[in-house]
Amino acid sequence: MAEYKLFYLLLGCTPPGRHTEQHDVFFGIGDELATLIPDIQRFWPEANGKIHIDAWREVAAVDGYRVRVEARADRDLQQEQLFFINLGGYLPGSFEEYHHKLITIAGSMGAAVQRAKQTAFYKDYNAAAKAGSHIDNKYGVDVDDVCNVEDILPGYQKKRFMLTLTKEEGLTEDAVGIGYLKLDQLRGGLV
């Protein structure tokens, strides 16, 4: 049986009628990145197949926890969960909203938000007197826009898989791939 992995992707495309490239994050489970191509295309149908990956990460270690993908089974609810947070912030005089995306392990959404408030991004871009750093779509940090990663997996994957988090010493931080990666490059086995 293949070893399944959790992948975290930053997708990009310029959908019809848009003037600038748009981005979204995608979490999916597969034995390799290329197996996610159909899920990626279903996730963003407006891209009409003209979608690319700007960043990718095989999620194996987060905050001192080993992240494993396992077949769905009955189990007691884990105390700790894997959360995705998208912070947005502004700099005075800059015509831009900056973003910082992070994944973190916490016992609740509230605890995940507290971790986000400790990041350098939150501190540096929190021009609270101006517009404020925020979790996207809200001013100020609001737990409504924090996502439990298991909740945002493709539907059939949520039914088939679960994430198991185990505290471990000496874990190596996950490598992050960056660059413009077309889906056709994945089909060719380049990544």
PDB file of C-alpha atoms in Angstrom:
ATOM      1  CA  MET A   1       0.000   0.000   0.000  1.00  0.00           C
ATOM      2  CA  ALA A   2       1.264   3.463  -0.896  1.00  0.00           C
ATOM      3  CA  GLU A   3       2.287   5.856   1.835  1.00  0.00           C
ATOM      4  CA  TYR A   4      -0.066   8.823   1.749  1.00  0.00           C
ATOM      5  CA  LYS A   5       1.095  12.332   2.540  1.00  0.00           C
ATOM      6  CA  LEU A   6      -0.577  15.654   3.287  1.00  0.00           C
ATOM      7  CA  PHE A   7       0.320  18.386   0.798  1.00  0.00           C
ATOM      8  CA  TYR A   8      -0.147  22.117   1.311  1.00  0.00           C
ATOM      9  CA  LEU A   9      -0.160  24.155  -1.923  1.00  0.00           C
ATOM     10  CA  LEU A  10      -0.375  27.790  -2.934  1.00  0.00           C
ATOM     11  CA  LEU A  11      -2.218  27.798  -6.259  1.00  0.00           C
ATOM     12  CA  GLY A  12      -2.295  30.634  -8.764  1.00  0.00           C
ATOM     13  CA  CYS A  13      -4.163  31.506 -11.952  1.00  0.00           C
ATOM     14  CA  THR A  14      -5.630  34.468 -13.776  1.00  0.00           C
ATOM     15  CA  PRO A  15      -9.290  33.525 -14.249  1.00  0.00           C
ATOM     16  CA  PRO A  16     -11.179  34.978 -17.225  1.00  0.00           C
ATOM     17  CA  GLY A  17     -12.221  38.564 -16.561  1.00  0.00           C
ATOM     18  CA  ARG A  18      -9.487  39.223 -13.964  1.00  0.00           C
ATOM     19  CA  HIS A  19      -6.577  41.627 -14.396  1.00  0.00           C
ATOM     20  CA  THR A  20      -4.142  40.138 -11.912  1.00  0.00           C
ATOM     21  CA  GLU A  21      -3.153  36.695 -10.794  1.00  0.00           C
ATOM     22  CA  GLN A  22      -5.348  35.262  -8.039  1.00  0.00           C
ATOM     23  CA  HIS A  23      -4.191  32.847  -5.314  1.00  0.00           C
ATOM     24  CA  ASP A  24      -5.717  30.282  -3.013  1.00  0.00           C
ATOM     25  CA  VAL A  25      -4.429  27.512  -0.785  1.00  0.00           C
ATOM     26  CA  PHE A  26      -5.223  23.842  -1.260  1.00  0.00           C
ATOM     27  CA  PHE A  27      -4.694  20.903   1.060  1.00  0.00           C
ATOM     28  CA  GLY A  28      -4.802  17.404  -0.369  1.00  0.00           C
ATOM     29  CA  ILE A  29      -3.682  13.867   0.347  1.00  0.00           C
ATOM     30  CA  GLY A  30      -1.817  11.681  -2.113  1.00  0.00           C
ATOM     31  CA  ASP A  31       1.178   9.441  -2.502  1.00  0.00           C
ATOM     32  CA  GLU A  32       2.902  12.140  -4.563  1.00  0.00           C
ATOM     33  CA  LEU A  33       2.144  15.664  -5.697  1.00  0.00           C
ATOM     34  CA  ALA A  34       1.114  14.589  -9.207  1.00  0.00           C
ATOM     35  CA  THR A  35      -1.767  12.474  -7.880  1.00  0.00           C
ATOM     36  CA  LEU A  36      -3.452  15.704  -6.712  1.00  0.00           C
ATOM     37  CA  ILE A  37      -3.884  17.144 -10.232  1.00  0.00           C
ATOM     38  CA  PRO A  38      -7.564  16.096 -10.637  1.00  0.00           C
ATOM     39  CA  ASP A  39      -8.391  17.410  -7.145  1.00  0.00           C
ATOM     40  CA  ILE A  40      -6.644  20.718  -7.886  1.00  0.00           C
ATOM     41  CA  GLN A  41      -8.595  21.142 -11.114  1.00  0.00           C
ATOM     42  CA  ARG A  42     -11.924  20.361  -9.376  1.00  0.00           C
ATOM     43  CA  PHE A  43     -11.017  22.788  -6.576  1.00  0.00           C
ATOM     44  CA  TRP A  44     -10.662  25.749  -8.963  1.00  0.00           C
ATOM     45  CA  PRO A  45     -12.812  25.109 -12.053  1.00  0.00           C
ATOM     46  CA  GLU A  46     -12.807  28.808 -13.090  1.00  0.00           C
ATOM     47  CA  ALA A  47      -9.116  28.411 -13.931  1.00  0.00           C
ATOM     48  CA  ASN A  48     -10.117  26.325 -16.968  1.00  0.00           C
ATOM     49  CA  GLY A  49      -7.036  24.148 -16.497  1.00  0.00           C
ATOM     50  CA  LYS A  50      -4.674  27.163 -16.539  1.00  0.00           C
ATOM     51  CA  ILE A  51      -3.630  26.774 -12.950  1.00  0.00           C
ATOM     52  CA  HIS A  52      -0.144  26.564 -11.506  1.00  0.00           C
ATOM     53  CA  ILE A  53       1.505  25.984  -8.145  1.00  0.00           C
ATOM     54  CA  ASP A  54       3.510  28.855  -6.641  1.00  0.00           C
ATOM     55  CA  ALA A  55       4.557  27.055  -3.438  1.00  0.00           C
ATOM     56  CA  TRP A  56       4.225  23.533  -2.064  1.00  0.00           C
ATOM     57  CA  ARG A  57       4.988  21.660   1.091  1.00  0.00           C
ATOM     58  CA  GLU A  58       4.698  18.048   2.113  1.00  0.00           C
ATOM     59  CA  VAL A  59       3.401  18.463   5.664  1.00  0.00           C
ATOM     60  CA  ALA A  60       5.229  16.026   7.924  1.00  0.00           C
ATOM     61  CA  ALA A  61       6.366  18.143  10.895  1.00  0.00           C
ATOM     62  CA  VAL A  62       4.609  21.138  12.477  1.00  0.00           C
ATOM     63  CA  ASP A  63       5.364  22.749  15.843  1.00  0.00           C
ATOM     64  CA  GLY A  64       7.202  19.674  17.140  1.00  0.00           C
ATOM     65  CA  TYR A  65       4.498  17.237  16.007  1.00  0.00           C
ATOM     66  CA  ARG A  66       4.803  14.491  13.400  1.00  0.00           C
ATOM     67  CA  VAL A  67       1.866  14.695  10.972  1.00  0.00           C
ATOM     68  CA  ARG A  68       0.768  11.354   9.520  1.00  0.00           C
ATOM     69  CA  VAL A  69      -2.030  10.441   7.131  1.00  0.00           C
ATOM     70  CA  GLU A  70      -3.899   7.306   8.149  1.00  0.00           C
ATOM     71  CA  ALA A  71      -6.973   5.447   6.988  1.00  0.00           C
ATOM     72  CA  ARG A  72     -10.102   6.821   8.651  1.00  0.00           C
ATOM     73  CA  ALA A  73     -10.954   4.880  11.787  1.00  0.00           C
ATOM     74  CA  ASP A  74     -12.913   5.361  14.969  1.00  0.00           C
ATOM     75  CA  ARG A  75     -10.775   7.048  17.581  1.00  0.00           C
ATOM     76  CA  ASP A  76     -11.044   9.428  20.429  1.00  0.00           C
ATOM     77  CA  LEU A  77     -10.866  13.040  19.345  1.00  0.00           C
ATOM     78  CA  GLN A  78      -7.276  14.255  19.360  1.00  0.00           C
ATOM     79  CA  GLN A  79      -6.668  17.095  21.752  1.00  0.00           C
ATOM     80  CA  GLU A  80      -4.405  18.884  19.283  1.00  0.00           C
ATOM     81  CA  GLN A  81      -5.483  19.746  15.716  1.00  0.00           C
ATOM     82  CA  LEU A  82      -3.740  21.109  12.615  1.00  0.00           C
ATOM     83  CA  PHE A  83      -4.967  24.604  11.703  1.00  0.00           C
ATOM     84  CA  PHE A  84      -4.433  26.832   8.659  1.00  0.00           C
ATOM     85  CA  ILE A  85      -4.439  30.598   9.226  1.00  0.00           C
ATOM     86  CA  ASN A  86      -4.323  33.350   6.601  1.00  0.00           C
ATOM     87  CA  LEU A  87      -3.262  36.672   8.121  1.00  0.00           C
ATOM     88  CA  GLY A  88      -3.651  39.876   6.156  1.00  0.00           C
ATOM     89  CA  GLY A  89      -1.983  43.177   6.975  1.00  0.00           C
ATOM     90  CA  TYR A  90      -1.093  46.585   5.681  1.00  0.00           C
ATOM     91  CA  LEU A  91       1.838  48.942   5.685  1.00  0.00           C
ATOM     92  CA  PRO A  92       1.235  52.690   5.799  1.00  0.00           C
ATOM     93  CA  GLY A  93       1.468  54.247   2.327  1.00  0.00           C
ATOM     94  CA  SER A  94       1.588  50.900   0.510  1.00  0.00           C
ATOM     95  CA  PHE A  95      -1.199  50.127  -1.975  1.00  0.00           C
ATOM     96  CA  GLU A  96      -1.237  46.452  -1.079  1.00  0.00           C
ATOM     97  CA  GLU A  97      -2.643  43.921   1.322  1.00  0.00           C
ATOM     98  CA  TYR A  98       0.127  41.590   2.438  1.00  0.00           C
ATOM     99  CA  HIS A  99      -0.522  38.028   3.553  1.00  0.00           C
ATOM    100  CA  HIS A 100       1.147  35.521   5.794  1.00  0.00           C
ATOM    101  CA  LYS A 101      -0.108  31.967   5.680  1.00  0.00           C
ATOM    102  CA  LEU A 102       0.741  29.524   8.411  1.00  0.00           C
ATOM    103  CA  ILE A 103      -0.140  26.107   9.689  1.00  0.00           C
ATOM    104  CA  THR A 104       0.041  25.395  13.378  1.00  0.00           C
ATOM    105  CA  ILE A 105      -0.889  22.770  15.915  1.00  0.00           C
ATOM    106  CA  ALA A 106      -3.228  23.868  18.702  1.00  0.00           C
ATOM    107  CA  GLY A 107      -5.955  22.520  20.958  1.00  0.00           C
ATOM    108  CA  SER A 108      -8.563  24.983  19.658  1.00  0.00           C
ATOM    109  CA  MET A 109      -9.121  27.685  17.073  1.00  0.00           C
ATOM    110  CA  GLY A 110      -8.685  30.293  19.783  1.00  0.00           C
ATOM    111  CA  ALA A 111      -5.285  28.867  20.728  1.00  0.00           C
ATOM    112  CA  ALA A 112      -4.308  28.811  17.029  1.00  0.00           C
ATOM    113  CA  VAL A 113      -5.207  32.501  16.744  1.00  0.00           C
ATOM    114  CA  GLN A 114      -3.085  33.269  19.811  1.00  0.00           C
ATOM    115  CA  ARG A 115      -0.115  31.577  18.082  1.00  0.00           C
ATOM    116  CA  ALA A 116      -0.756  33.686  14.981  1.00  0.00           C
ATOM    117  CA  LYS A 117      -0.642  36.850  17.088  1.00  0.00           C
ATOM    118  CA  GLN A 118       2.904  35.912  18.143  1.00  0.00           C
ATOM    119  CA  THR A 119       4.258  35.849  14.574  1.00  0.00           C
ATOM    120  CA  ALA A 120       6.594  38.542  13.315  1.00  0.00           C
ATOM    121  CA  PHE A 121       4.098  39.264  10.516  1.00  0.00           C
ATOM    122  CA  TYR A 122       1.312  40.057  12.950  1.00  0.00           C
ATOM    123  CA  LYS A 123       3.562  42.339  14.952  1.00  0.00           C
ATOM    124  CA  ASP A 124       5.136  44.078  11.927  1.00  0.00           C
ATOM    125  CA  TYR A 125       1.979  44.541   9.850  1.00  0.00           C
ATOM    126  CA  ASN A 126      -0.438  45.302  12.640  1.00  0.00           C
ATOM    127  CA  ALA A 127      -0.977  48.950  11.927  1.00  0.00           C
ATOM    128  CA  ALA A 128      -3.970  48.738  14.278  1.00  0.00           C
ATOM    129  CA  ALA A 129      -4.371  52.487  14.376  1.00  0.00           C
ATOM    130  CA  LYS A 130      -4.629  52.402  10.582  1.00  0.00           C
ATOM    131  CA  ALA A 131      -6.291  49.333   9.018  1.00  0.00           C
ATOM    132  CA  GLY A 132      -4.972  46.528  11.189  1.00  0.00           C
ATOM    133  CA  SER A 133      -3.561  43.098  10.597  1.00  0.00           C
ATOM    134  CA  HIS A 134      -6.359  40.606  10.354  1.00  0.00           C
ATOM    135  CA  ILE A 135      -7.345  37.121   9.431  1.00  0.00           C
ATOM    136  CA  ASP A 136      -8.610  37.635   5.922  1.00  0.00           C
ATOM    137  CA  ASN A 137     -12.072  39.176   5.511  1.00  0.00           C
ATOM    138  CA  LYS A 138     -12.107  40.554   9.076  1.00  0.00           C
ATOM    139  CA  TYR A 139     -10.449  43.492  10.796  1.00  0.00           C
ATOM    140  CA  GLY A 140      -8.774  42.327  13.939  1.00  0.00           C
ATOM    141  CA  VAL A 141      -8.118  38.661  14.519  1.00  0.00           C
ATOM    142  CA  ASP A 142     -11.317  36.636  14.357  1.00  0.00           C
ATOM    143  CA  VAL A 143     -11.503  32.860  14.778  1.00  0.00           C
ATOM    144  CA  ASP A 144     -14.123  32.513  12.031  1.00  0.00           C
ATOM    145  CA  ASP A 145     -11.473  32.456   9.334  1.00  0.00           C
ATOM    146  CA  VAL A 146      -9.173  29.894  10.904  1.00  0.00           C
ATOM    147  CA  CYS A 147      -9.613  26.458   9.332  1.00  0.00           C
ATOM    148  CA  ASN A 148      -9.021  23.033  10.765  1.00  0.00           C
ATOM    149  CA  VAL A 149      -7.080  21.391   7.909  1.00  0.00           C
ATOM    150  CA  GLU A 150      -9.073  18.146   8.119  1.00  0.00           C
ATOM    151  CA  ASP A 151     -12.252  20.172   7.505  1.00  0.00           C
ATOM    152  CA  ILE A 152     -11.008  21.681   4.220  1.00  0.00           C
ATOM    153  CA  LEU A 153      -9.706  18.528   2.563  1.00  0.00           C
ATOM    154  CA  PRO A 154     -11.603  17.350  -0.544  1.00  0.00           C
ATOM    155  CA  GLY A 155     -14.803  15.603   0.580  1.00  0.00           C
ATOM    156  CA  TYR A 156     -13.863  12.074  -0.451  1.00  0.00           C
ATOM    157  CA  GLN A 157     -10.512  12.448   1.348  1.00  0.00           C
ATOM    158  CA  LYS A 158     -12.227  13.489   4.600  1.00  0.00           C
ATOM    159  CA  LYS A 159     -14.224  10.244   4.443  1.00  0.00           C
ATOM    160  CA  ARG A 160     -11.177   8.094   3.647  1.00  0.00           C
ATOM    161  CA  PHE A 161      -8.340   9.633   5.704  1.00  0.00           C
ATOM    162  CA  MET A 162      -7.560  11.261   9.038  1.00  0.00           C
ATOM    163  CA  LEU A 163      -4.520  13.122  10.326  1.00  0.00           C
ATOM    164  CA  THR A 164      -2.658  11.800  13.331  1.00  0.00           C
ATOM    165  CA  LEU A 165      -0.445  14.207  15.285  1.00  0.00           C
ATOM    166  CA  THR A 166       2.302  12.840  17.528  1.00  0.00           C
ATOM    167  CA  LYS A 167       4.654  14.970  19.646  1.00  0.00           C
ATOM    168  CA  GLU A 168       8.274  14.082  18.766  1.00  0.00           C
ATOM    169  CA  GLU A 169      11.688  15.475  19.633  1.00  0.00           C
ATOM    170  CA  GLY A 170      14.215  16.472  16.974  1.00  0.00           C
ATOM    171  CA  LEU A 171      11.903  16.816  13.986  1.00  0.00           C
ATOM    172  CA  THR A 172      13.291  18.549  10.932  1.00  0.00           C
ATOM    173  CA  GLU A 173      11.196  21.411   9.576  1.00  0.00           C
ATOM    174  CA  ASP A 174       9.418  20.634   6.305  1.00  0.00           C
ATOM    175  CA  ALA A 175      11.064  21.881   3.125  1.00  0.00           C
ATOM    176  CA  VAL A 176       9.056  24.404   1.114  1.00  0.00           C
ATOM    177  CA  GLY A 177       9.213  24.387  -2.663  1.00  0.00           C
ATOM    178  CA  ILE A 178       8.725  27.727  -4.352  1.00  0.00           C
ATOM    179  CA  GLY A 179       8.512  28.793  -7.963  1.00  0.00           C
ATOM    180  CA  TYR A 180       6.166  28.659 -10.903  1.00  0.00           C
ATOM    181  CA  LEU A 181       5.244  25.004 -11.363  1.00  0.00           C
ATOM    182  CA  LYS A 182       2.786  24.070 -14.114  1.00  0.00           C
ATOM    183  CA  LEU A 183       0.626  21.015 -13.544  1.00  0.00           C
ATOM    184  CA  ASP A 184       2.044  19.501 -16.758  1.00  0.00           C
ATOM    185  CA  GLN A 185       5.468  19.485 -15.080  1.00  0.00           C
ATOM    186  CA  LEU A 186       4.027  17.237 -12.375  1.00  0.00           C
ATOM    187  CA  ARG A 187       2.661  14.845 -14.977  1.00  0.00           C
ATOM    188  CA  GLY A 188       6.169  14.565 -16.359  1.00  0.00           C
ATOM    189  CA  GLY A 189       7.520  13.552 -12.961  1.00  0.00           C
ATOM    190  CA  LEU A 190       9.768  16.588 -12.514  1.00  0.00           C
ATOM    191  CA  VAL A 191       8.723  17.171  -8.891  1.00  0.00           C
TER     192      VAL A 191
END
